[in-house]
Tab-separated table of C-alpha atoms and ligand atoms in Angstrom:
chain	number	residue	atom	x	y	z
A	186	ARG	CA	30.890	244.696	-107.331
A	187	MET	CA	33.682	243.322	-109.444
A	188	ARG	CA	32.600	241.390	-112.520
A	189	ARG	CA	35.040	238.540	-112.293
A	190	TRP	CA	34.507	237.361	-115.861
A	191	GLN	CA	35.621	240.726	-117.126
A	192	VAL	CA	38.813	241.393	-115.227
A	193	GLU	CA	41.145	240.066	-117.924
A	194	SER	CA	41.705	242.242	-120.958
A	195	ARG	CA	41.583	240.497	-124.368
A	196	PRO	CA	44.705	238.487	-125.334
A	197	GLU	CA	45.472	240.648	-128.372
A	198	ILE	CA	45.093	243.969	-126.505
A	199	ASP	CA	48.732	244.919	-127.179
A	200	THR	CA	48.105	245.040	-130.912
A	201	PHE	CA	46.297	248.348	-130.260
A	202	THR	CA	49.280	249.989	-128.591
A	203	PRO	CA	50.927	251.361	-131.783
A	204	GLY	CA	47.665	253.003	-132.891
A	205	LEU	CA	47.126	254.566	-129.482
A	206	LEU	CA	50.702	255.831	-129.337
A	207	ALA	CA	50.357	257.382	-132.798
A	208	LEU	CA	47.235	259.183	-131.619
A	209	TYR	CA	49.077	260.367	-128.502
A	210	GLU	CA	51.906	261.772	-130.663
A	211	SER	CA	49.389	263.645	-132.817
A	212	LEU	CA	47.851	265.291	-129.742
A	213	LYS	CA	51.095	266.742	-128.393
A	214	PRO	CA	51.381	270.488	-129.000
A	215	SER	CA	53.617	271.564	-131.884
A	216	GLU	CA	56.673	273.817	-131.614
A	217	GLU	CA	54.663	276.481	-133.408
A	218	HIS	CA	51.957	276.207	-130.769
A	219	LYS	CA	54.506	276.645	-127.995
A	220	SER	CA	56.099	279.678	-129.603
A	221	LYS	CA	52.697	281.345	-130.075
A	222	GLN	CA	52.052	280.651	-126.420
A	223	ASN	CA	55.306	282.351	-125.455
A	224	GLN	CA	54.406	285.392	-127.562
A	225	LEU	CA	51.092	285.645	-125.764
A	226	VAL	CA	52.869	285.546	-122.412
A	227	ASP	CA	55.237	288.300	-123.562
A	228	SER	CA	52.471	290.638	-124.672
A	229	LEU	CA	50.531	289.927	-121.493
A	230	THR	CA	53.604	290.684	-119.378
A	231	LYS	CA	53.933	294.069	-121.095
A	232	SER	CA	50.287	294.949	-120.456
A	233	VAL	CA	50.320	293.926	-116.833
A	234	SER	CA	53.598	295.578	-115.894
A	235	LYS	CA	52.281	299.012	-116.899
A	236	GLU	CA	49.755	298.918	-114.073
A	237	TRP	CA	51.568	296.534	-111.690
A	238	PRO	CA	55.335	296.775	-112.253
A	239	ASP	CA	56.142	294.225	-109.527
A	240	ALA	CA	53.643	291.568	-110.619
A	241	GLN	CA	55.059	288.137	-111.432
A	242	LEU	CA	53.489	286.023	-114.133
A	243	HIS	CA	53.208	282.243	-113.618
A	244	LEU	CA	51.849	279.835	-116.171
A	245	TYR	CA	49.711	277.102	-114.629
A	246	GLY	CA	47.350	274.420	-115.846
A	247	SER	CA	48.054	272.358	-118.920
A	248	CYS	CA	50.291	274.907	-120.668
A	249	ALA	CA	52.806	274.370	-117.847
A	250	ASN	CA	52.064	270.942	-116.347
A	251	SER	CA	53.000	269.117	-119.597
A	252	PHE	CA	49.477	267.684	-120.039
A	253	GLY	CA	48.506	270.328	-122.604
A	254	THR	CA	47.351	269.581	-126.148
A	255	SER	CA	47.159	271.933	-129.132
A	256	HIS	CA	43.591	272.672	-128.057
A	257	SER	CA	44.349	273.643	-124.480
A	258	ASP	CA	43.784	277.176	-123.258
A	259	VAL	CA	46.521	279.229	-121.593
A	260	ASP	CA	46.188	279.669	-117.831
A	261	VAL	CA	48.095	282.491	-116.161
A	262	CYS	CA	48.397	283.412	-112.505
A	263	LEU	CA	49.512	286.903	-111.483
A	264	GLU	CA	51.343	287.038	-108.194
A	265	MET	CA	51.137	290.566	-106.858
A	266	GLU	CA	50.441	292.856	-103.931
A	267	THR	CA	46.881	294.060	-104.238
A	268	GLY	CA	47.205	296.466	-101.267
A	269	THR	CA	43.807	297.639	-100.098
A	270	GLU	CA	42.199	296.479	-103.312
A	271	SER	CA	40.172	293.255	-103.274
A	272	THR	CA	40.981	290.514	-105.818
A	273	ALA	CA	37.709	291.300	-107.592
A	274	GLU	CA	38.627	294.991	-107.897
A	275	ALA	CA	42.080	294.119	-109.195
A	276	LEU	CA	40.533	291.776	-111.773
A	277	LEU	CA	38.142	294.470	-112.986
A	278	LYS	CA	41.055	296.856	-113.368
A	279	LEU	CA	43.024	294.161	-115.187
A	280	ALA	CA	40.097	293.641	-117.563
A	281	ASP	CA	40.167	297.374	-118.419
A	282	VAL	CA	43.902	297.302	-119.049
A	283	LEU	CA	43.578	294.280	-121.361
A	284	ARG	CA	40.693	295.837	-123.284
A	285	SER	CA	42.670	298.985	-123.919
A	286	ASP	CA	45.563	296.822	-125.157
A	287	ASN	CA	43.238	295.270	-127.733
A	288	PHE	CA	42.777	291.778	-126.347
A	289	ASP	CA	39.449	290.297	-127.475
A	290	ASN	CA	36.355	289.152	-125.568
A	291	VAL	CA	37.701	290.359	-122.221
A	292	GLU	CA	35.404	289.319	-119.398
A	293	ALA	CA	35.912	289.423	-115.616
A	294	ILE	CA	34.312	286.406	-113.916
A	295	THR	CA	34.423	287.414	-110.271
A	296	SER	CA	31.810	285.026	-108.868
A	297	ALA	CA	33.721	281.783	-109.601
A	298	ARG	CA	35.447	279.738	-106.879
A	299	VAL	CA	38.658	281.027	-108.417
A	300	PRO	CA	37.798	284.472	-109.884
A	301	ILE	CA	39.416	285.108	-113.259
A	302	VAL	CA	39.606	287.384	-116.266
A	303	ARG	CA	38.942	285.434	-119.456
A	304	MET	CA	40.007	286.794	-122.831
A	305	SER	CA	41.273	285.744	-126.207
A	306	ASP	CA	44.486	286.731	-127.894
A	307	PRO	CA	43.921	288.104	-131.403
A	308	ALA	CA	47.452	287.149	-132.536
A	309	SER	CA	47.216	283.429	-131.691
A	310	GLY	CA	43.483	282.901	-131.275
A	311	PHE	CA	44.166	281.249	-127.904
A	312	SER	CA	41.788	281.710	-125.073
A	313	CYS	CA	43.397	282.675	-121.798
A	314	ASP	CA	42.270	282.624	-118.153
A	315	ILE	CA	44.052	284.926	-115.712
A	316	CYS	CA	43.734	284.628	-111.957
A	317	ILE	CA	45.392	286.590	-109.176
A	318	ASN	CA	47.418	285.062	-106.334
A	319	ASN	CA	46.040	281.538	-106.703
A	320	LEU	CA	49.306	279.901	-105.796
A	321	PHE	CA	47.710	276.514	-105.086
A	322	ALA	CA	47.287	276.211	-108.839
A	323	VAL	CA	50.964	277.035	-109.333
A	324	ALA	CA	51.939	274.357	-106.784
A	325	ASN	CA	49.706	271.632	-108.239
A	326	THR	CA	50.958	272.477	-111.727
A	327	LYS	CA	54.502	271.706	-110.606
A	328	LEU	CA	53.356	268.495	-108.879
A	329	LEU	CA	51.685	267.227	-112.064
A	330	LYS	CA	54.692	268.177	-114.152
A	331	ASP	CA	57.001	266.284	-111.794
A	332	TYR	CA	54.798	263.167	-111.861
A	333	ALA	CA	54.854	263.307	-115.666
A	334	GLN	CA	58.645	262.969	-115.669
A	335	ILE	CA	58.707	259.677	-113.776
A	336	ASP	CA	57.085	257.338	-116.296
A	337	GLN	CA	56.055	258.254	-119.838
A	338	ARG	CA	52.945	256.078	-119.569
A	339	LEU	CA	51.337	258.757	-117.389
A	340	LEU	CA	51.430	261.378	-120.169
A	341	GLN	CA	50.291	258.838	-122.740
A	342	LEU	CA	47.390	257.648	-120.618
A	343	ALA	CA	46.321	261.151	-119.576
A	344	PHE	CA	46.390	262.547	-123.127
A	345	LEU	CA	44.232	259.676	-124.362
A	346	VAL	CA	41.819	260.006	-121.437
A	347	LYS	CA	41.513	263.803	-121.867
A	348	HIS	CA	40.967	263.378	-125.603
A	349	TRP	CA	38.326	260.718	-124.982
A	350	ALA	CA	36.596	262.872	-122.345
A	351	LYS	CA	36.421	265.900	-124.642
A	352	LEU	CA	35.002	263.896	-127.556
A	353	ARG	CA	32.510	262.026	-125.387
A	354	GLY	CA	31.266	265.254	-123.774
A	355	VAL	CA	32.310	264.352	-120.228
A	356	ASN	CA	34.899	267.129	-119.704
A	357	GLU	CA	32.429	269.916	-118.883
A	358	THR	CA	32.325	270.968	-115.233
A	359	TYR	CA	29.497	273.425	-115.836
A	360	ARG	CA	27.367	270.445	-116.901
A	361	GLY	CA	28.342	268.233	-113.999
A	362	THR	CA	31.182	266.219	-115.482
A	363	LEU	CA	34.893	266.419	-114.669
A	364	SER	CA	37.684	268.920	-115.347
A	365	SER	CA	40.870	267.977	-117.162
A	366	TYR	CA	42.693	268.427	-113.892
A	367	ALA	CA	40.414	265.851	-112.246
A	368	TYR	CA	41.100	263.345	-115.045
A	369	VAL	CA	44.857	263.777	-114.667
A	370	LEU	CA	44.580	263.135	-110.906
A	371	MET	CA	42.537	260.007	-111.673
A	372	CYS	CA	45.321	258.819	-113.994
A	373	ILE	CA	48.062	259.488	-111.424
A	374	ASN	CA	46.163	257.704	-108.665
A	375	PHE	CA	45.408	254.772	-110.974
A	376	LEU	CA	49.134	254.348	-111.779
A	377	GLN	CA	49.977	254.618	-108.049
A	378	LEU	CA	47.634	251.661	-107.471
A	379	ARG	CA	48.990	249.304	-110.154
A	380	GLU	CA	50.828	246.160	-109.094
A	381	PRO	CA	53.779	246.616	-109.483
A	382	LYS	CA	53.377	250.365	-109.038
A	383	ILE	CA	54.037	252.626	-112.005
A	384	LEU	CA	54.106	255.848	-109.960
A	385	PRO	CA	55.197	256.514	-106.361
A	386	CYS	CA	53.441	258.825	-103.916
A	387	LEU	CA	55.652	261.929	-103.979
A	388	GLN	CA	53.870	263.543	-101.021
A	389	ALA	CA	54.690	260.542	-98.824
A	390	MET	CA	58.427	260.810	-99.508
A	391	GLU	CA	61.205	263.047	-98.191
A	392	GLN	CA	60.243	266.695	-98.708
A	393	THR	CA	62.723	268.289	-101.094
A	394	PHE	CA	60.332	270.997	-102.280
A	395	THR	CA	58.084	273.104	-100.153
A	396	MET	CA	55.924	276.112	-100.854
A	397	ASN	CA	53.665	277.796	-98.343
A	398	VAL	CA	50.329	278.882	-99.777
A	399	ASP	CA	47.993	280.825	-97.480
A	400	GLY	CA	49.302	278.924	-94.455
A	401	THR	CA	49.178	275.483	-96.089
A	402	GLU	CA	52.477	273.694	-96.640
A	403	CYS	CA	52.637	272.211	-100.136
A	404	ALA	CA	55.534	269.793	-99.803
A	405	TYR	CA	56.776	266.708	-101.622
A	406	PHE	CA	59.784	264.934	-103.127
A	407	ASP	CA	60.589	266.724	-106.376
A	408	GLU	CA	63.961	265.193	-107.303
A	409	VAL	CA	62.188	263.030	-109.832
A	410	HIS	CA	65.308	262.426	-111.912
A	411	HIS	CA	66.159	259.869	-109.177
A	412	LEU	CA	62.948	257.999	-109.982
A	413	GLN	CA	63.445	257.292	-113.682
A	414	ASP	CA	63.278	253.511	-113.200
A	415	PHE	CA	60.478	253.542	-110.667
A	416	GLY	CA	57.903	251.850	-112.903
A	417	ALA	CA	60.323	249.567	-114.734
A	418	ASP	CA	59.080	246.345	-113.085
A	419	ASN	CA	55.642	246.943	-114.483
A	420	LYS	CA	55.557	245.988	-118.173
A	421	GLU	CA	51.949	246.899	-118.931
A	422	SER	CA	51.407	248.522	-122.317
A	423	ILE	CA	49.373	251.648	-122.897
A	424	ALA	CA	46.517	249.649	-124.435
A	425	GLU	CA	46.299	247.453	-121.348
A	426	LEU	CA	46.478	250.434	-119.035
A	427	LEU	CA	43.833	252.400	-120.896
A	428	TRP	CA	41.504	249.416	-120.757
A	429	ALA	CA	42.290	248.870	-117.068
A	430	PHE	CA	41.714	252.568	-116.303
A	431	PHE	CA	38.202	252.483	-117.742
A	432	HIS	CA	37.544	249.107	-116.180
A	433	TYR	CA	38.575	250.424	-112.787
A	434	TRP	CA	36.222	253.406	-113.022
A	435	ALA	CA	33.391	251.316	-114.462
A	436	PHE	CA	33.505	248.304	-112.143
A	437	ASP	CA	36.155	248.390	-109.444
A	438	HIS	CA	36.065	251.813	-107.799
A	439	ASP	CA	33.845	251.937	-104.724
A	440	TYR	CA	31.931	255.180	-105.335
A	441	ARG	CA	29.905	254.830	-102.145
A	442	ARG	CA	32.832	254.493	-99.814
A	443	ASP	CA	36.035	255.798	-101.321
A	444	VAL	CA	37.866	259.004	-102.123
A	445	ILE	CA	40.814	258.876	-104.493
A	446	SER	CA	43.845	260.554	-103.033
A	447	VAL	CA	47.044	261.282	-104.941
A	448	ARG	CA	48.335	262.748	-101.661
A	449	MET	CA	48.113	259.310	-99.988
A	450	GLY	CA	48.837	257.308	-103.159
A	451	ASN	CA	45.744	255.298	-102.387
A	452	THR	CA	42.032	255.503	-101.809
A	453	ILE	CA	40.805	256.714	-98.447
A	454	SER	CA	37.326	256.521	-96.995
A	455	LYS	CA	34.719	259.271	-97.333
A	456	GLN	CA	34.029	258.783	-93.647
A	457	GLU	CA	37.568	259.749	-92.758
A	458	LYS	CA	37.156	263.032	-94.640
A	459	ASN	CA	33.625	263.631	-93.501
A	460	TRP	CA	32.561	263.636	-97.144
A	461	THR	CA	29.510	261.528	-96.573
A	462	THR	CA	26.379	261.844	-98.663
A	463	ARG	CA	23.125	262.251	-96.839
A	464	VAL	CA	19.759	261.383	-98.351
A	465	GLY	CA	18.704	264.038	-100.842
A	466	ASN	CA	22.209	265.461	-100.895
A	467	ASP	CA	23.992	265.266	-104.207
A	468	ARG	CA	27.438	266.278	-103.013
A	469	HIS	CA	30.438	263.970	-102.770
A	470	LEU	CA	29.028	261.219	-104.984
A	471	MET	CA	32.361	260.849	-106.758
A	472	CYS	CA	35.269	261.994	-104.641
A	473	ILE	CA	38.647	263.222	-105.882
A	474	GLU	CA	40.765	264.922	-103.249
A	475	ASP	CA	42.892	267.858	-104.346
A	476	PRO	CA	46.501	267.003	-103.414
A	477	PHE	CA	47.157	270.290	-101.580
A	478	GLU	CA	43.744	271.850	-100.894
A	479	THR	CA	42.664	268.676	-99.165
A	480	GLY	CA	39.223	270.039	-98.283
A	481	HIS	CA	38.519	270.505	-101.983
A	482	ASP	CA	36.659	267.685	-103.758
A	483	LEU	CA	37.140	267.885	-107.532
A	484	GLY	CA	34.149	265.606	-107.926
A	485	ARG	CA	31.838	268.108	-106.194
A	486	VAL	CA	30.310	269.045	-109.569
A	487	VAL	CA	29.012	265.508	-110.133
A	488	ASP	CA	25.358	264.833	-109.309
A	489	ARG	CA	23.332	261.607	-109.497
A	490	GLN	CA	22.500	262.016	-113.143
A	491	THR	CA	25.994	262.943	-114.302
A	492	LEU	CA	27.496	260.158	-112.187
A	493	ARG	CA	25.325	257.744	-114.118
A	494	ILE	CA	26.477	259.288	-117.408
A	495	LEU	CA	30.119	259.068	-116.366
A	496	ARG	CA	29.840	255.440	-115.288
A	497	GLU	CA	28.068	254.513	-118.523
A	498	GLU	CA	30.868	256.185	-120.481
A	499	PHE	CA	33.563	254.360	-118.484
A	500	GLU	CA	31.702	251.109	-119.083
A	501	ARG	CA	31.314	251.823	-122.796
A	502	ALA	CA	35.028	252.621	-123.113
A	503	ALA	CA	36.081	249.450	-121.281
A	504	GLY	CA	33.717	247.429	-123.465
A	505	VAL	CA	34.998	248.981	-126.677
A	506	LEU	CA	38.607	248.196	-125.772
A	507	GLN	CA	37.573	244.678	-124.807
A	508	TYR	CA	35.397	243.641	-127.740
A	509	ASN	CA	35.436	246.137	-130.614
A	510	ASP	CA	37.172	245.345	-133.907
A	511	ASP	CA	38.503	248.871	-134.319
A	512	PRO	CA	38.688	250.248	-130.786
A	513	CYS	CA	41.049	253.130	-131.557
A	514	VAL	CA	38.334	254.660	-133.725
A	515	THR	CA	35.186	253.611	-131.869
A	516	LEU	CA	36.505	254.686	-128.478
A	517	PHE	CA	36.849	258.306	-129.625
A	518	GLU	CA	33.646	258.582	-131.630
A	519	PRO	CA	32.083	261.937	-130.741
A	520	TYR	CA	28.963	261.745	-128.639
A	521	ASP	CA	26.146	264.010	-129.727
B	619	GTP	P1	43.033	271.789	-120.446
B	619	GTP	O1	42.980	273.284	-120.462
B	619	GTP	O2	41.702	271.132	-120.633
B	619	GTP	O3	44.057	271.209	-121.352
B	619	GTP	O4	43.556	271.326	-118.986
B	619	GTP	P2	44.005	272.153	-117.688
B	619	GTP	O5	44.845	271.224	-116.848
B	619	GTP	O6	44.591	273.469	-118.006
B	619	GTP	O7	42.650	272.311	-116.933
B	619	GTP	P3	41.794	273.587	-116.575
B	619	GTP	O8	42.014	274.679	-117.581
B	619	GTP	O9	40.407	273.083	-116.329
B	619	GTP	O10	42.371	273.995	-115.140
B	619	GTP	C1	43.522	274.737	-114.992
B	619	GTP	C2	44.232	274.481	-113.668
B	619	GTP	O11	43.530	275.024	-112.558
B	619	GTP	C3	44.446	273.038	-113.287
B	619	GTP	O12	45.471	272.417	-113.987
B	619	GTP	C4	44.788	273.190	-111.820
B	619	GTP	O13	46.144	273.589	-111.689
B	619	GTP	C5	43.916	274.361	-111.369
B	619	GTP	N1	42.763	273.964	-110.530
B	619	GTP	C6	42.705	273.959	-109.179
B	619	GTP	N2	41.513	273.606	-108.722
B	619	GTP	C7	40.769	273.362	-109.785
B	619	GTP	C8	39.416	272.944	-109.940
B	619	GTP	O14	38.640	272.734	-109.007
B	619	GTP	N3	38.996	272.786	-111.204
B	619	GTP	C9	39.796	273.023	-112.282
B	619	GTP	N4	39.322	272.830	-113.503
B	619	GTP	N5	41.077	273.425	-112.154
B	619	GTP	C10	41.564	273.593	-110.923
B	620	MG	MG1	43.710	274.943	-119.129
């Protein structure tokens, strides 16, 4: 399984760190971007409170978990009493309200796993997804944000991986590849598995934060300011880590047997979760456990063909970082 001759990165790998860090800096959202985002939230709050005065607006996803780039959409969760109304009915009503307040391209998508209203904001041009009472997303947003504060290499790695995935066309769940959220979980789990560890397992520590969502306790250690030096014994540079990340997913991860689990800070077996693949069944080929909705496999969208595509892309990326003369350019060459 492991190609022994390949497990060492090239001796000069660190020379690529400055280039990768410069790219990371260029991907971070600007102050202007953030202020436009806040304006969108303000105008949305006004619209919503006319119909639902007690509704609370939460930002989730990459605009709140600190993994957002200037290209990220804005994800909003409304927490509100829907009374006798179903979520779908409330979303349809919300779509009407937003249309009459002149938001563009308003569309209620009620058949999705998480039903949403999608629209775009004419002032900023941002696209925005709004869901109702999906507090798991609010909880996992905080978890990701807290992990990001422990070691800056997580944000750096995740931004580069997300950027790579978008350019290489492997960040499209509707086509059987992975969501941004799945890639961030892969990065967290990868840093939990380094020797010495770069990230701890917050859900295995003393519970200082807890939030009950539909009967499930979402609990973990959130006093991350106590963990500022956690990864200090590990001196790996971002170039080494990026190479090792792709190498892990190309050659080391056991796709047949294992599930990656940020919740356990480790891999666990598919057997243990009953996520086994039967003949002719394309589910659970690549398994990524959601940290709080533990029955939810973020890899469920991957089928045999897209798994092959993903593994070829991981292998290409590892190879580029290992052998290419100008890896910072070649790695991110758009696939078309
Ligand atoms: P970008 O918008 O690509 O920058 O990243 P994002 O983190 O906002 O990802 P995305 O818009 O795909 O998802 C928004 C959020 O929905 C995630 O951050 C999670 O909090 C939440 N979420 C929960 N379950 C899922 C899931 O199965 N798929 C996706 N995509 N998101 C989920
Ligand atoms: Mg998003």
